[in-house]
PDB file of C-alpha atoms in Angstrom:
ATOM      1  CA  UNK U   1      18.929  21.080 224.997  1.00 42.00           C
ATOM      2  CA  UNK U   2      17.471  20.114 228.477  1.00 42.00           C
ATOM      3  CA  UNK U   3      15.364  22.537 230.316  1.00 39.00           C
ATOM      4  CA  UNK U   4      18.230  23.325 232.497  1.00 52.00           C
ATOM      5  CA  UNK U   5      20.145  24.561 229.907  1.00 49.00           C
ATOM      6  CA  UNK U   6      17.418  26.668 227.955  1.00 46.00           C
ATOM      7  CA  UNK U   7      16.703  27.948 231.463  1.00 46.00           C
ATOM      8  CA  UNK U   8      20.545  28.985 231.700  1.00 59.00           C
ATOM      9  CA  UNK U   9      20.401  30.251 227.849  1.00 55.00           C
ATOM     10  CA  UNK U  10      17.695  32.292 229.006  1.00 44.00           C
ATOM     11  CA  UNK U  11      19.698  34.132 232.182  1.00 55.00           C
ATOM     12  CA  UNK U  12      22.319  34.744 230.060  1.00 67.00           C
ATOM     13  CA  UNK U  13      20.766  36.873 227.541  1.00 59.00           C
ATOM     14  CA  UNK U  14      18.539  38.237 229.957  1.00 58.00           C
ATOM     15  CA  UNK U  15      15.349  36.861 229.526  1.00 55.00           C
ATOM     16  CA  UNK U  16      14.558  36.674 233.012  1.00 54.00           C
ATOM     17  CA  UNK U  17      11.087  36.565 233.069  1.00 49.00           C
ATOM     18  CA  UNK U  18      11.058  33.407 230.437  1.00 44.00           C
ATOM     19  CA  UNK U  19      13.663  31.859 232.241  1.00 45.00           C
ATOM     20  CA  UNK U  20      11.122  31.824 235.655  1.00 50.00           C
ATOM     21  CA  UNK U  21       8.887  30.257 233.762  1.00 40.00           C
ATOM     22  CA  UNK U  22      11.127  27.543 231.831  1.00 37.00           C
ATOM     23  CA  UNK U  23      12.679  26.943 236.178  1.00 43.00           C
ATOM     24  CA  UNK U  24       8.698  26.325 236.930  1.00 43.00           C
ATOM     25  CA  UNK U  25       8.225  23.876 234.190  1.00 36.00           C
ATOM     26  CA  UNK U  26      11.426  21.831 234.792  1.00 37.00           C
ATOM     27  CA  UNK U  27      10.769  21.585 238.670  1.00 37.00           C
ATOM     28  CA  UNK U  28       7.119  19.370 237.026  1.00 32.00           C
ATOM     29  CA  UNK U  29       9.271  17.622 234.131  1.00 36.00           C
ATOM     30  CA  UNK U  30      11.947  15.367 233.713  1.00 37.00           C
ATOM     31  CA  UNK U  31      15.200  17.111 233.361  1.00 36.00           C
ATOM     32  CA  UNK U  32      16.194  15.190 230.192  1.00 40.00           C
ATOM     33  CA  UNK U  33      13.279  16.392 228.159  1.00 37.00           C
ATOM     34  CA  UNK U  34      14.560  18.516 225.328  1.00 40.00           C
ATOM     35  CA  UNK U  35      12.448  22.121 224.537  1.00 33.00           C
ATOM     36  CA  UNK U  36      10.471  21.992 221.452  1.00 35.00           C
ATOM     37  CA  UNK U  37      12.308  22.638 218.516  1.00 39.00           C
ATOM     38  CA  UNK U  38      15.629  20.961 219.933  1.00 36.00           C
ATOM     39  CA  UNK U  39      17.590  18.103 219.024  1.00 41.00           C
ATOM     40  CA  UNK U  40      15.712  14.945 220.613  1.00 45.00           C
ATOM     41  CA  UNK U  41      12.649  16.616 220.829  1.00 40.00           C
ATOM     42  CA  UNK U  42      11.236  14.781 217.753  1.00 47.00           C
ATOM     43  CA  UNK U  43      12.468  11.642 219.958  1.00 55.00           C
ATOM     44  CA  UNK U  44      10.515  12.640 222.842  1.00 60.00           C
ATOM     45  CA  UNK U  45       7.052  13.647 220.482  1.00 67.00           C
ATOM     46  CA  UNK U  46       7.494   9.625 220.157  1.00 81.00           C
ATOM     47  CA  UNK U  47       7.769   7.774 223.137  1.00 88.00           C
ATOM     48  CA  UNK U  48       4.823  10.211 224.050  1.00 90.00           C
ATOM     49  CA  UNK U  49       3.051   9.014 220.571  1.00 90.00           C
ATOM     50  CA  UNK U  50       3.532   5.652 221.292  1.00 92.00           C
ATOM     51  CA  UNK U  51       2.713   5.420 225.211  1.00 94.00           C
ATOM     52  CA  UNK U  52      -0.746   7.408 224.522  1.00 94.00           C
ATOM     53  CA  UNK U  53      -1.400   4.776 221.543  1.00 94.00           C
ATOM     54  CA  UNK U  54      -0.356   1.696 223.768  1.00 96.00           C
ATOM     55  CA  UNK U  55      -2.606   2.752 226.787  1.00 96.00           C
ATOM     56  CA  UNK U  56      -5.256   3.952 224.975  1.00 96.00           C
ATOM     57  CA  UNK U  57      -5.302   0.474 223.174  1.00 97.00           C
ATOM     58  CA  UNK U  58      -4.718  -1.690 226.542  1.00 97.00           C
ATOM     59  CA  UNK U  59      -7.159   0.121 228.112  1.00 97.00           C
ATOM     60  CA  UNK U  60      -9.624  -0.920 225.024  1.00 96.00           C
ATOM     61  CA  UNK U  61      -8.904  -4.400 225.447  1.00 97.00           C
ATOM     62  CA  UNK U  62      -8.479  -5.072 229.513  1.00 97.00           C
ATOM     63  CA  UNK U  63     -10.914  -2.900 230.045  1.00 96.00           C
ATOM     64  CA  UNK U  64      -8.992  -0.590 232.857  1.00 96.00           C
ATOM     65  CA  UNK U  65      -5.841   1.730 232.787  1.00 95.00           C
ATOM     66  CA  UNK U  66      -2.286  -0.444 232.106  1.00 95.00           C
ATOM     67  CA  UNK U  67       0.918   0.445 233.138  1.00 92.00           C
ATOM     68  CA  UNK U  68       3.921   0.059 230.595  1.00 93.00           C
ATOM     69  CA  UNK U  69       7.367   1.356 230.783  1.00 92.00           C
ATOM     70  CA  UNK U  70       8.608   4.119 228.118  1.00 93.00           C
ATOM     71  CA  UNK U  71      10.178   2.391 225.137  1.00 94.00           C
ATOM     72  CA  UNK U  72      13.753   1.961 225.253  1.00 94.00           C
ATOM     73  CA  UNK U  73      15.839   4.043 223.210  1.00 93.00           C
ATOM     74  CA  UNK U  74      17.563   1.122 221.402  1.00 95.00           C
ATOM     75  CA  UNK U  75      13.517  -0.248 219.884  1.00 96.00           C
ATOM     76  CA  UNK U  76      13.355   3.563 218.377  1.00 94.00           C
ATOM     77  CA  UNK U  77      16.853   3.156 216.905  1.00 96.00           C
ATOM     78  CA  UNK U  78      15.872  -0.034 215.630  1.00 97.00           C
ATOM     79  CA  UNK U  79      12.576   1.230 214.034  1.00 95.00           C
ATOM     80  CA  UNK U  80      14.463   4.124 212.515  1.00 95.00           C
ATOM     81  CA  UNK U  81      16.575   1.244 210.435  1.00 96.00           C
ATOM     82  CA  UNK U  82      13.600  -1.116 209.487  1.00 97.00           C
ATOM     83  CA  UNK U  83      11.571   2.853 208.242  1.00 95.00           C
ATOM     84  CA  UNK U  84      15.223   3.791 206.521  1.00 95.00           C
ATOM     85  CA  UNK U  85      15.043   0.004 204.942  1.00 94.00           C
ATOM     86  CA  UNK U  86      11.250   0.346 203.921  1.00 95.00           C
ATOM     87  CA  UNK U  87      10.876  -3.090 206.556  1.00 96.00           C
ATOM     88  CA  UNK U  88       7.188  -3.238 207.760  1.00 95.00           C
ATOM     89  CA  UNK U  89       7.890  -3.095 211.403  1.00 97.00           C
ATOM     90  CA  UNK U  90       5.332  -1.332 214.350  1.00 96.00           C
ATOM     91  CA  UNK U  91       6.406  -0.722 217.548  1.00 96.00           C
ATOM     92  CA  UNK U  92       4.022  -2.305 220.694  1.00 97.00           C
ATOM     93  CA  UNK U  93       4.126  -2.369 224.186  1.00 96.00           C
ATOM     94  CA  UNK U  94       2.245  -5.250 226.549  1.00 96.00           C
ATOM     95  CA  UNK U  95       2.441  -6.476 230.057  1.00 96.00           C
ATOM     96  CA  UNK U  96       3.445  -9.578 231.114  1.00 96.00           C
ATOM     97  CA  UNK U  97       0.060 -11.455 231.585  1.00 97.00           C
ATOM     98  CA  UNK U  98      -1.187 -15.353 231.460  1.00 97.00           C
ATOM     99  CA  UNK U  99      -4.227 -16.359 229.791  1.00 97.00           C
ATOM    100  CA  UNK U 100      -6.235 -19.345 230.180  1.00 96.00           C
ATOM    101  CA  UNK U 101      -9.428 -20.878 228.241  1.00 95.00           C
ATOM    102  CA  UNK U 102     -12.136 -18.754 230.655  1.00 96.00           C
ATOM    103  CA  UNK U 103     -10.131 -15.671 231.536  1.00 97.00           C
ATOM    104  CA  UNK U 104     -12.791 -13.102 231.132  1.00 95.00           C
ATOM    105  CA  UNK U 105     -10.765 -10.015 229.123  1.00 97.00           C
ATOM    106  CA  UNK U 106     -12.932  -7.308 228.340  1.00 96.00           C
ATOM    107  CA  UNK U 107     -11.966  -7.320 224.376  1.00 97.00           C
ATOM    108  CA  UNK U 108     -10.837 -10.412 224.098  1.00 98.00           C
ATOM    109  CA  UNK U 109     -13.323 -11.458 221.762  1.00 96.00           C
ATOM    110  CA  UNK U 110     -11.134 -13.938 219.080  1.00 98.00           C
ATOM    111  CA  UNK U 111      -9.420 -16.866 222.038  1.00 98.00           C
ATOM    112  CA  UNK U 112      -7.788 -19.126 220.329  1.00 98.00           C
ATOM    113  CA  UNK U 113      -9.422 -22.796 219.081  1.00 98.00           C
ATOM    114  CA  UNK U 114     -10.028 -25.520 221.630  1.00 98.00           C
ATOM    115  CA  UNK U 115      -7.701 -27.252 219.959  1.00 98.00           C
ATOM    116  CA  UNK U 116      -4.559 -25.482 221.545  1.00 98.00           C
ATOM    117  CA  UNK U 117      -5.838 -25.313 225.153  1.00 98.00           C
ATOM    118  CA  UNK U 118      -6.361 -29.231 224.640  1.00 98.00           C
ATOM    119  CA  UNK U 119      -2.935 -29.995 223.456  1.00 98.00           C
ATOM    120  CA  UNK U 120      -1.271 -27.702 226.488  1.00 97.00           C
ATOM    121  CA  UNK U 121      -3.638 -29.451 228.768  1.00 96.00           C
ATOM    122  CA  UNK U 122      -1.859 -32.511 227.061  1.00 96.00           C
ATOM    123  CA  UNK U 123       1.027 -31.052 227.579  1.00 96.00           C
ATOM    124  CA  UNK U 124       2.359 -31.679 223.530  1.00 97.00           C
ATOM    125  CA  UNK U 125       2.322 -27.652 223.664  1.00 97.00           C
ATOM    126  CA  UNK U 126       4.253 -25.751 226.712  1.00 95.00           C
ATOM    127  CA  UNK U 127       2.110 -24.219 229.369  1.00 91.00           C
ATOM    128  CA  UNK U 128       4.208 -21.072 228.755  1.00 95.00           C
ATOM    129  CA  UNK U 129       3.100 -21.112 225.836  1.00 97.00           C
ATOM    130  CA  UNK U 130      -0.301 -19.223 226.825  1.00 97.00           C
ATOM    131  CA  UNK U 131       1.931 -16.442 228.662  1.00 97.00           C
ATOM    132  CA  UNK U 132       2.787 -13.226 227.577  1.00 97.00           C
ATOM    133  CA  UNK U 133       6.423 -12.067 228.894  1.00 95.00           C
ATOM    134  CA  UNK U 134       5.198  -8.321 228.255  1.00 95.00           C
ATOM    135  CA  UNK U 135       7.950  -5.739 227.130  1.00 95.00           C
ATOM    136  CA  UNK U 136       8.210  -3.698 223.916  1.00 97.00           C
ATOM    137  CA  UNK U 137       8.301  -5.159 220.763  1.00 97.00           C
ATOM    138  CA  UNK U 138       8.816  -4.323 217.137  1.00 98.00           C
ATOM    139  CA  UNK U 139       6.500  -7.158 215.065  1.00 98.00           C
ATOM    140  CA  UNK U 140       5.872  -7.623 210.997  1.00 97.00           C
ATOM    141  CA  UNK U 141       2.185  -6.284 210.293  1.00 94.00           C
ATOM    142  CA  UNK U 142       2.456  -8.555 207.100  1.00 95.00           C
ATOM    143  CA  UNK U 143       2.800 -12.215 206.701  1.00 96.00           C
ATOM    144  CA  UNK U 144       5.404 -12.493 204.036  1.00 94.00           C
ATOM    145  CA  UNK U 145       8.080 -15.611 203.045  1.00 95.00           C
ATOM    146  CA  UNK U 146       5.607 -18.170 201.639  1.00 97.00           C
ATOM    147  CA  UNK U 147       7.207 -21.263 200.859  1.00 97.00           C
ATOM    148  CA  UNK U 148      10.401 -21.034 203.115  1.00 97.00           C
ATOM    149  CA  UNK U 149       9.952 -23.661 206.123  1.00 98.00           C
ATOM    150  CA  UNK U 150      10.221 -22.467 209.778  1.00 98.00           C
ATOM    151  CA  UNK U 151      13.638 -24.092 209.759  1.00 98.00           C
ATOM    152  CA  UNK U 152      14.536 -21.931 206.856  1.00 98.00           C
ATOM    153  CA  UNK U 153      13.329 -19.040 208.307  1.00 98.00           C
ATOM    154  CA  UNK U 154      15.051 -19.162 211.313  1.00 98.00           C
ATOM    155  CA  UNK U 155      18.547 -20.695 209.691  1.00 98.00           C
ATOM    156  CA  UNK U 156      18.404 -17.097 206.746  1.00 98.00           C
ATOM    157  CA  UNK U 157      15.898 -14.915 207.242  1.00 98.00           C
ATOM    158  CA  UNK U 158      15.897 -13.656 210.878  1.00 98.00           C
ATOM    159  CA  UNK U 159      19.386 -13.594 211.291  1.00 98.00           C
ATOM    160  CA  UNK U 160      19.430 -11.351 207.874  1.00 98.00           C
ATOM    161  CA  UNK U 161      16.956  -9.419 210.362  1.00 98.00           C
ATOM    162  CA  UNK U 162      19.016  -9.038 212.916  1.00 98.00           C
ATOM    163  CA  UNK U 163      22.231  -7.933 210.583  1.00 98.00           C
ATOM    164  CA  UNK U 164      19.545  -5.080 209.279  1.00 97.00           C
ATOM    165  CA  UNK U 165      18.555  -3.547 212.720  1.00 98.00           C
ATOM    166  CA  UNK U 166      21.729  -4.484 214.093  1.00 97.00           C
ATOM    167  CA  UNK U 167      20.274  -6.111 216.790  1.00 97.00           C
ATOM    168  CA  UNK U 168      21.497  -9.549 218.378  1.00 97.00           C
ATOM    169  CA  UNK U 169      19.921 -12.630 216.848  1.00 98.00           C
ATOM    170  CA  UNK U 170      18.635 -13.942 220.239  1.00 97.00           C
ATOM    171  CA  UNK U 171      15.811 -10.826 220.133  1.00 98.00           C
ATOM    172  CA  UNK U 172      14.630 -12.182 216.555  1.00 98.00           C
ATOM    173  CA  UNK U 173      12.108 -14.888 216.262  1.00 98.00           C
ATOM    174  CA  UNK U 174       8.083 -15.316 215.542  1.00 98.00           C
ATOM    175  CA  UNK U 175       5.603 -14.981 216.892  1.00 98.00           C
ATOM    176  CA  UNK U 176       3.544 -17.138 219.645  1.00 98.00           C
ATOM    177  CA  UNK U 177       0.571 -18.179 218.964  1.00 98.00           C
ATOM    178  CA  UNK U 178      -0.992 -16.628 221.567  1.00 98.00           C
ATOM    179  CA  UNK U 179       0.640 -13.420 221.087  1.00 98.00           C
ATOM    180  CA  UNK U 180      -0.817 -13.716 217.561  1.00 98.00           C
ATOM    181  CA  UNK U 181      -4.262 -14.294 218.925  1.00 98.00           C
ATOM    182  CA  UNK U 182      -3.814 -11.203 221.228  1.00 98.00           C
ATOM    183  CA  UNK U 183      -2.087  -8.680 219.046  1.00 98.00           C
ATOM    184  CA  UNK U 184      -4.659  -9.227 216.730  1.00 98.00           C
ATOM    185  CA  UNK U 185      -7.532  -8.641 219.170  1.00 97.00           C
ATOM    186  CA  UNK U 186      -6.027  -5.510 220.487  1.00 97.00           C
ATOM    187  CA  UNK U 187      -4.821  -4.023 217.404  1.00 96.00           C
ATOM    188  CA  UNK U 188      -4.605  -5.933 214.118  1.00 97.00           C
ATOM    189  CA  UNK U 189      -8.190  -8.023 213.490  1.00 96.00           C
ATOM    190  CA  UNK U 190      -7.279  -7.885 209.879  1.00 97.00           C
ATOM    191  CA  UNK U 191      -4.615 -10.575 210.548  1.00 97.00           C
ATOM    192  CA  UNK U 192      -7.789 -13.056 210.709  1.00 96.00           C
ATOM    193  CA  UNK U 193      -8.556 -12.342 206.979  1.00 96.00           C
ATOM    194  CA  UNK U 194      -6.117 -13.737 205.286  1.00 95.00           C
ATOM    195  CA  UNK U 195      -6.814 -17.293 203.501  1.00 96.00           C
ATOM    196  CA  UNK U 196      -3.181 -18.383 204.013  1.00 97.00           C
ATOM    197  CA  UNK U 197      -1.721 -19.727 207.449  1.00 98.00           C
ATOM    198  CA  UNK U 198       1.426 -18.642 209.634  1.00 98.00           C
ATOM    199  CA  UNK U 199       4.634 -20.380 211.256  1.00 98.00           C
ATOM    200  CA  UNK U 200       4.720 -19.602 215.331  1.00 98.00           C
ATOM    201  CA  UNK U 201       7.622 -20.041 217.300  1.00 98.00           C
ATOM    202  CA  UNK U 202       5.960 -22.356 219.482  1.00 98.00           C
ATOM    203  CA  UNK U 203       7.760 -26.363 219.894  1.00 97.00           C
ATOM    204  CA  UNK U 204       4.757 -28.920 218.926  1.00 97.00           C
ATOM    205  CA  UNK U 205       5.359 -32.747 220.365  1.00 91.00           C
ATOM    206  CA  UNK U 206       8.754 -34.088 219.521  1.00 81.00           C
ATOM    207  CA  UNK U 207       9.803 -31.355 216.695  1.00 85.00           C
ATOM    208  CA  UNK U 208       7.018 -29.987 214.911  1.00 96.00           C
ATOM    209  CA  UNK U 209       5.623 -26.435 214.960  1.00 98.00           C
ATOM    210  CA  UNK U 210       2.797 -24.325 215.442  1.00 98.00           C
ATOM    211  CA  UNK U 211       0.859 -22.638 212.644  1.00 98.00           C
ATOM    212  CA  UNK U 212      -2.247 -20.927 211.973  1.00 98.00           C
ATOM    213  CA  UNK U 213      -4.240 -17.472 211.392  1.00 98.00           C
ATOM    214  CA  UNK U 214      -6.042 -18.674 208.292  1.00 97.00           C
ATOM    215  CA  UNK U 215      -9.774 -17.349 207.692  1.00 97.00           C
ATOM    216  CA  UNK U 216     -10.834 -20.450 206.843  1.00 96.00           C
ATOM    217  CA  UNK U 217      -9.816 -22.289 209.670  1.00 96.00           C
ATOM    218  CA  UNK U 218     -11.053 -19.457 212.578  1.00 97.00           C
ATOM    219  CA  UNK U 219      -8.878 -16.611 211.537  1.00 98.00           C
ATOM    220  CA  UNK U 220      -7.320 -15.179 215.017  1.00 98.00           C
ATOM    221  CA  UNK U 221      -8.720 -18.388 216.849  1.00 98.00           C
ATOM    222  CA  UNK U 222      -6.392 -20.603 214.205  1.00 98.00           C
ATOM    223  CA  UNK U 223      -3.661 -23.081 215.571  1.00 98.00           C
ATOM    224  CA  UNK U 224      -2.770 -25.950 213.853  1.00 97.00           C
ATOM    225  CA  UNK U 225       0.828 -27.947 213.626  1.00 97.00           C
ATOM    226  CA  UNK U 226       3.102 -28.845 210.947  1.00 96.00           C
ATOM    227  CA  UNK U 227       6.336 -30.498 210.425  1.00 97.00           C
ATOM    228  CA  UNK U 228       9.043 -27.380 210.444  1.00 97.00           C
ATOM    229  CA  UNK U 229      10.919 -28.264 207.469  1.00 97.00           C
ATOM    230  CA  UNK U 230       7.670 -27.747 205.353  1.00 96.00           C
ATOM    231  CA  UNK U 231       7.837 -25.686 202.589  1.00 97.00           C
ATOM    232  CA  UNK U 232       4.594 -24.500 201.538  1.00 96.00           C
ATOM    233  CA  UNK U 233       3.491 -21.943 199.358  1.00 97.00           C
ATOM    234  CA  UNK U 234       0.093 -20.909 202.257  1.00 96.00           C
ATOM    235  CA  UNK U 235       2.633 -20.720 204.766  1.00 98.00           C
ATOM    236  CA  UNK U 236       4.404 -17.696 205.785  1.00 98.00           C
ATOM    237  CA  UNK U 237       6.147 -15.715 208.718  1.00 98.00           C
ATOM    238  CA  UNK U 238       5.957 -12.475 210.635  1.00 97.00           C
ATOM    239  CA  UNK U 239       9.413 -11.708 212.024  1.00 98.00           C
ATOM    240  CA  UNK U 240       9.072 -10.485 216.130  1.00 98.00           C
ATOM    241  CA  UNK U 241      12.133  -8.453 217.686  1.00 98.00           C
ATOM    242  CA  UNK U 242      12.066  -8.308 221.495  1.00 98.00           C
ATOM    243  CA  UNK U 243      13.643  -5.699 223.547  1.00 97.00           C
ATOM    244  CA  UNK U 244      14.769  -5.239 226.946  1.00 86.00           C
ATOM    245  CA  UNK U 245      13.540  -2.654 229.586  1.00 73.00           C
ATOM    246  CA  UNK U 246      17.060  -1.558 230.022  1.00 59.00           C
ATOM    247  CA  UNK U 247      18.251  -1.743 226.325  1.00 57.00           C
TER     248      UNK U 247
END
């Protein structure tokens, strides 16, 4: 129920005085905003949950207020299925944004390695590949599948993904390496503290692929390359669904 309606609910039985007051509200609300209590409201208490937690994060990190869109409703239909299917899947929200080796970022404390800037400069790794596109996402907060090569992964595992949120494969993949460095710095510094390594999504040279996040090779600064039909038992993957503004 919309404030319109419980406004008209109210008329109708009389409640005249309430209803003033629900007409005053809805004239500084959006119309589509159920009343506590109604159905959607608990749908509403989380966009508002998770805009508050974004900003308030953001704002840690950049240093000044950041503007993000509300989440769209199909990202909270997907979480719903990966909480439903016990998946370990958090909802985020980022601008789009380009980084380079001296951008000065108030809590960007962990950049990543010299090592990566070198090889973009180089141009073995794409110069997109320091960009974030921005949007909301829905991203693994643990690094599971050791021993199945990026190839693998990307052949079974995020297309099994995909089938489970119902979502279309093209919105699965991993994560960059950059957007590893920078979710970790705004929100997950734990992902530094693991002694085993990561596949990225990121294209190395003529076929290979990014990995890294190992604490003994730098933690959240860690990128390092390997071939991608590698199967190794330190290497794992954190599964990234992307979603459109409009989805």
């Amino acid at each position: 129920m919309t404030f319109e309606h419980g406004e008209k609910e109210l008329r109708r039985s009389g409640q005249n005085g309430l209803a003033d007051v629900v007409a005053g509200v809805r004239k500084t609300q959006r119309a589509d905003i159920p009343l506590p209590g109604q159905p959607g409201a608990e749908t509403t208490g989380t966009i508002e949950s998770l805009l508050s937690q974004e900003r308030q994060a953001l704002k840690r990190f950049f240093g000044r207020e950041i503007s993000i869109p509300n989440p769209p409703r199909a990202l909270l239909e997907a979480l719903r299925k990966a909480e439903e299917q016990g998946l370990d899947l958090e909802a985020h929200g980022l601008p789009p944004f380009s980084l380079k080796k001296d951008s000065k970022i108030k809590g960007w404390k962990v950049k990543p390695k010299e090592w990566f800037w070198q090889k973009i400069k180089e141009g073995k790794i794409d110069s997109e590949a320091a960009r974030i596109d921005g949007g909301w996402i829905l991203v693994g907060t643990n690094r599971d599948g050791f021993g199945r090569s990026w190839d693998d992964v990307h052949e079974e595992d995020l297309p099994r993904l995909a089938r489970m949120l119902r979502v279309e494969n093209s919105q699965v993949r991993l994560l960059k390496a950059i957007e590893f460095n920078v979710l970790g710095n705004v929100f997950h510094p734990e992902w530094g503290q693991s002694h085993t390594w990561e596949w990225f999504e990121d294209n190395f040279g003529g076929g290979d692929r990014l990995v890294g996040g190992s604490s003994d090779d730098g933690g959240l600064a860690d990128v390092d390359d390997h071939w991608s039909d590698l199967q190794l038992g330190y290497v794992g993957f954190r599964p990234l669904v992307v979603f459109s503004p409009s989805a």
